[in-house]
Amino acid sequence: PAASLGVAWAFLATANAAQWFTAPSHVASSTAAPTVPSLINVAQQLLVSLLHLMVGAWFTLQFKFIPVRYPAIAQACEHVLFGLCPLVCAAVLTWGAMLATGAAAAPFVYLCMSSVFYLAFGIMPQPSSFQRAGRVAIGGGNKLGFRGDATGLASTRAGAAAAAFAYAVLPAALQLAIHLGPILRLDTTEICSLLLLGTAPMVVLALSAPYGSLWWLGLEGFSLDVLRHTALLVGLIGLVAGFEGRVVFASFGQYIHVPSPWSYLLVTPALYAGAA
């Protein structure tokens, strides 16, 4: 079994090295030198490498002698899977959607996909399947915090923090990468899209905080309440503003028979009142 595991990892390492060495000759930047890959191509190669790492961690856990003889390795593989699943799975599905429908709507596709996977893997942390001894205290009486030693969990604090950061930042970063030109030209629709993509994850994190999405902060009680309500307030302000510019006026502006700026004075209070 150990030899089979070594061969499998060697095959993955070889495949990963091959895709890095052959990528520049197959996919080149349209704006740079022919042999220099663009940033999006580098991101794709990193994504494939992370996918290889997840595959390696998964099949390592299929060998029954690993948890018995090497529980630390088994728990590390578990951490890898829980930490990378929200990012990698959402990115792979978004990549497929980009190839099928184009890149224009990719940031919103990624936001939807990453929300699903983050809520599946990033909410209240699960106890590790390979923790032999010890009890882990998860949550408090009001389910707003986390107490106890995080070593007994299926994900680490650092991994959970990185997953939350990626969930909060990557949709807006993807929007910037794809629509940088219109944003620099102050295109209202793209700027509102950027605002929408930047604040929607903040609202999701704040709303899911009572269920443990911010457990990695180590806060509970009043401190977590203040952070949660502040993030929710700021996020809702930006979310409603982005929704107003990206959806209401961009898609339904022709049905609003009130001249500007009176249309904004009528629509904006109505939207914020509805959000409140």
Coordinates of C-alpha atoms in Angstrom, one line a residue:
P1 CA 0.0 0.0 0.0
A2 CA 2.8 2.5 0.8
A3 CA 4.4 1.9 -2.6
S4 CA 1.0 2.4 -4.3
L5 CA 0.6 5.7 -2.4
G6 CA 4.1 6.8 -3.4
V7 CA 3.5 6.0 -7.1
A8 CA 0.2 7.9 -7.0
W9 CA 1.8 11.0 -5.5
A10 CA 4.7 10.8 -8.0
F11 CA 2.2 10.6 -10.9
L12 CA 0.4 13.7 -9.6
A13 CA 3.6 15.6 -9.1
T14 CA 4.7 14.7 -12.6
A15 CA 1.4 15.8 -14.1
N16 CA 1.5 19.0 -12.1
A17 CA 5.0 19.8 -13.3
A18 CA 4.1 19.0 -16.9
Q19 CA 1.2 21.3 -16.9
W20 CA 3.3 24.2 -15.6
F21 CA 6.1 23.6 -18.1
T22 CA 3.8 23.2 -21.1
A23 CA 1.3 25.9 -20.3
P24 CA 3.2 28.9 -21.9
S25 CA 3.5 27.1 -25.2
H26 CA -0.3 26.4 -25.3
V27 CA -1.9 29.4 -23.7
A28 CA -0.2 32.7 -24.2
S29 CA -1.2 36.2 -23.3
S30 CA -2.7 38.3 -26.1
T31 CA -1.2 41.5 -24.7
A32 CA 2.3 40.4 -23.6
A33 CA 5.1 38.5 -25.3
P34 CA 4.1 35.2 -26.8
T35 CA 6.0 33.2 -24.2
V36 CA 4.7 35.0 -21.1
P37 CA 1.4 33.8 -19.8
S38 CA -1.2 36.3 -18.6
L39 CA -2.3 36.6 -15.1
I40 CA -5.5 34.7 -15.8
N41 CA -3.4 31.8 -17.2
V42 CA -1.2 31.8 -14.1
A43 CA -4.4 31.7 -12.0
Q44 CA -5.6 28.7 -14.0
Q45 CA -2.4 26.9 -13.5
L46 CA -2.5 27.6 -9.8
L47 CA -6.1 26.3 -9.8
V48 CA -5.1 23.0 -11.5
S49 CA -2.2 22.6 -8.9
L50 CA -4.6 23.1 -6.0
L51 CA -7.0 20.5 -7.6
H52 CA -4.1 18.1 -7.9
L53 CA -3.3 18.7 -4.2
M54 CA -7.0 18.0 -3.3
V55 CA -7.0 14.8 -5.3
G56 CA -3.8 13.7 -3.6
A57 CA -5.2 14.4 -0.1
W58 CA -8.4 12.5 -1.0
F59 CA -6.8 9.3 -2.3
T60 CA -4.3 9.4 0.6
L61 CA -7.2 9.1 3.0
Q62 CA -8.5 6.1 1.1
F63 CA -5.5 4.0 2.4
K64 CA -6.7 2.7 5.7
F65 CA -3.2 2.4 7.2
I66 CA -2.7 6.2 7.0
P67 CA -5.2 7.2 9.8
V68 CA -4.0 4.2 12.0
R69 CA -0.2 4.7 11.6
Y70 CA 0.0 8.4 10.7
P71 CA -3.0 10.3 12.2
A72 CA -1.2 13.6 11.8
I73 CA -1.0 13.1 8.1
A74 CA -4.6 12.0 7.9
Q75 CA -5.7 15.2 9.8
A76 CA -3.5 17.4 7.5
C77 CA -5.2 15.9 4.4
E78 CA -8.5 16.6 6.0
H79 CA -7.5 20.2 6.6
V80 CA -6.5 20.5 3.0
L81 CA -9.8 19.2 1.7
F82 CA -11.9 21.4 4.0
G83 CA -9.8 24.4 3.4
L84 CA -9.6 24.2 -0.4
C85 CA -13.0 22.8 -1.4
P86 CA -14.9 26.2 -1.3
L87 CA -12.3 27.9 -3.4
V88 CA -11.3 25.2 -5.9
C89 CA -14.8 23.7 -6.5
A90 CA -16.4 27.1 -7.1
A91 CA -13.5 28.2 -9.4
V92 CA -13.6 25.0 -11.5
L93 CA -17.4 25.4 -12.0
T94 CA -16.9 29.1 -12.9
W95 CA -14.1 28.2 -15.3
G96 CA -16.5 25.8 -17.1
A97 CA -19.2 28.4 -17.2
M98 CA -16.7 30.9 -18.7
L99 CA -15.8 28.5 -21.4
A100 CA -19.5 27.9 -22.2
T101 CA -21.0 31.4 -22.0
G102 CA -18.1 33.8 -21.9
A103 CA -16.4 35.8 -19.2
A104 CA -18.7 38.7 -18.8
A105 CA -20.9 37.1 -16.1
A106 CA -18.1 35.0 -14.6
P107 CA -17.8 37.1 -11.4
F108 CA -21.5 36.6 -10.6
V109 CA -21.3 32.9 -11.4
Y110 CA -18.3 32.6 -9.1
L111 CA -20.2 34.5 -6.3
C112 CA -23.1 32.1 -6.5
M113 CA -20.9 29.0 -6.6
S114 CA -18.6 30.1 -3.8
S115 CA -21.5 31.1 -1.6
V116 CA -22.9 27.5 -1.9
F117 CA -19.6 25.9 -1.2
Y118 CA -18.6 28.3 1.6
L119 CA -21.9 27.8 3.4
A120 CA -21.4 24.0 3.0
F121 CA -17.8 23.9 4.3
G122 CA -17.2 27.2 6.1
I123 CA -20.1 27.3 8.6
M124 CA -19.8 25.7 12.1
P125 CA -16.6 23.7 12.0
Q126 CA -16.9 19.9 12.2
P127 CA -14.9 17.8 14.6
S128 CA -12.1 15.9 12.9
S129 CA -12.7 12.4 11.9
F130 CA -9.2 11.5 12.8
Q131 CA -9.0 13.0 16.3
R132 CA -8.4 10.2 18.7
A133 CA -8.8 11.8 22.0
G134 CA -9.9 15.1 23.6
R135 CA -13.1 17.0 23.4
V136 CA -13.6 20.1 21.3
A137 CA -16.0 22.8 22.5
I138 CA -17.7 24.3 19.5
G139 CA -19.9 27.4 19.9
G140 CA -21.4 28.9 23.0
G141 CA -24.8 29.1 24.5
N142 CA -25.9 31.6 21.9
K143 CA -24.0 29.9 19.0
L144 CA -22.1 33.0 18.3
G145 CA -18.6 32.1 19.2
F146 CA -16.0 29.3 19.4
R147 CA -14.3 28.0 22.5
G148 CA -11.7 25.3 22.8
D149 CA -8.7 23.9 21.1
A150 CA -9.0 24.1 17.3
T151 CA -6.6 21.2 16.8
G152 CA -9.5 18.8 17.1
L153 CA -11.4 20.3 14.1
A154 CA -11.6 19.3 10.5
S155 CA -10.3 22.7 9.5
T156 CA -7.7 25.0 11.1
R157 CA -8.2 28.6 12.1
A158 CA -5.7 29.7 9.4
G159 CA -7.5 27.6 6.7
A160 CA -10.9 28.9 7.7
A161 CA -9.6 32.5 7.7
A162 CA -8.1 32.1 4.3
A163 CA -11.3 30.6 3.0
A164 CA -13.4 33.5 4.3
F165 CA -10.9 36.0 2.9
A166 CA -11.0 34.3 -0.5
Y167 CA -14.8 34.2 -0.5
A168 CA -15.0 37.9 0.4
V169 CA -12.4 39.2 -2.0
L170 CA -12.2 37.0 -5.1
P171 CA -15.6 37.9 -6.7
A172 CA -14.7 41.6 -6.7
A173 CA -11.1 40.8 -7.8
L174 CA -12.5 38.7 -10.8
Q175 CA -14.7 41.6 -11.7
L176 CA -11.7 43.9 -11.7
A177 CA -9.7 41.5 -13.8
I178 CA -12.3 41.1 -16.5
H179 CA -13.9 44.6 -16.6
L180 CA -10.9 46.8 -15.6
G181 CA -11.2 49.0 -18.7
P182 CA -14.8 50.0 -18.3
I183 CA -14.3 50.5 -14.5
L184 CA -11.3 52.9 -15.2
R185 CA -13.6 54.7 -17.7
L186 CA -16.1 55.1 -14.8
D187 CA -18.7 53.0 -16.4
T188 CA -21.6 53.2 -13.9
T189 CA -22.9 49.7 -14.5
E190 CA -19.5 48.0 -14.0
I191 CA -18.8 50.1 -10.9
C192 CA -22.1 49.1 -9.4
S193 CA -21.4 45.5 -10.3
L194 CA -18.1 45.8 -8.4
L195 CA -19.8 47.3 -5.4
L196 CA -22.4 44.5 -5.5
L197 CA -19.8 41.8 -5.7
G198 CA -17.7 43.3 -3.0
T199 CA -20.5 43.7 -0.4
A200 CA -22.6 40.6 -1.0
P201 CA -20.1 38.2 0.6
M202 CA -19.9 40.6 3.6
V203 CA -23.6 40.4 4.1
V204 CA -23.5 36.6 3.8
L205 CA -20.7 36.3 6.4
A206 CA -22.6 38.6 8.8
L207 CA -25.9 36.8 8.4
S208 CA -24.2 33.4 8.9
A209 CA -22.1 34.5 11.9
P210 CA -24.7 33.1 14.4
Y211 CA -24.1 29.7 12.9
G212 CA -20.4 29.8 13.2
S213 CA -19.0 31.3 9.9
L214 CA -16.7 33.6 11.9
W215 CA -15.6 31.0 14.5
W216 CA -11.9 31.4 13.4
L217 CA -11.9 35.0 14.9
G218 CA -12.2 33.5 18.4
L219 CA -14.8 36.2 19.3
E220 CA -18.1 35.7 21.1
G221 CA -20.8 37.6 22.9
F222 CA -20.7 41.4 22.7
S223 CA -17.5 41.6 20.6
L224 CA -18.9 39.3 17.9
D225 CA -22.3 41.1 17.9
V226 CA -20.6 44.5 17.3
L227 CA -18.5 43.2 14.5
R228 CA -21.4 41.3 12.9
H229 CA -23.9 44.2 13.0
T230 CA -21.3 46.7 11.8
A231 CA -20.4 44.4 8.8
L232 CA -24.0 43.8 8.1
L233 CA -24.8 47.6 8.1
V234 CA -21.9 48.5 5.8
G235 CA -22.6 45.5 3.6
L236 CA -26.3 46.3 3.2
I237 CA -25.5 49.9 2.3
G238 CA -23.1 48.9 -0.5
L239 CA -25.3 46.0 -1.6
V240 CA -28.4 48.1 -2.0
A241 CA -26.4 50.8 -3.8
G242 CA -24.9 48.3 -6.2
F243 CA -28.3 46.6 -6.8
E244 CA -29.8 50.0 -7.6
G245 CA -27.3 50.8 -10.2
R246 CA -26.7 47.3 -11.6
V247 CA -30.2 46.0 -11.7
V248 CA -32.9 48.6 -11.1
F249 CA -31.6 51.4 -13.3
A250 CA -29.5 49.3 -15.8
S251 CA -32.3 46.8 -16.5
F252 CA -35.5 48.6 -15.6
G253 CA -34.6 52.2 -16.1
Q254 CA -36.8 52.6 -19.2
Y255 CA -39.9 51.8 -17.0
I256 CA -39.1 54.6 -14.5
H257 CA -40.9 57.6 -16.0
V258 CA -39.3 60.2 -13.7
P259 CA -36.4 62.4 -14.8
S260 CA -33.1 62.3 -13.0
P261 CA -32.3 63.2 -10.2
W262 CA -35.9 62.8 -9.0
S263 CA -35.9 59.1 -10.0
Y264 CA -32.9 58.5 -7.7
L265 CA -34.6 60.4 -4.9
L266 CA -37.7 58.2 -5.2
V267 CA -36.0 54.8 -5.8
T268 CA -33.1 55.0 -3.3
P269 CA -35.2 55.6 -0.2
A270 CA -37.6 52.9 -1.3
L271 CA -34.8 50.3 -1.7
Y272 CA -33.2 51.2 1.6
A273 CA -36.5 51.1 3.4
G274 CA -37.2 47.6 1.9
A275 CA -33.7 46.4 3.0
A276 CA -34.3 47.8 6.5

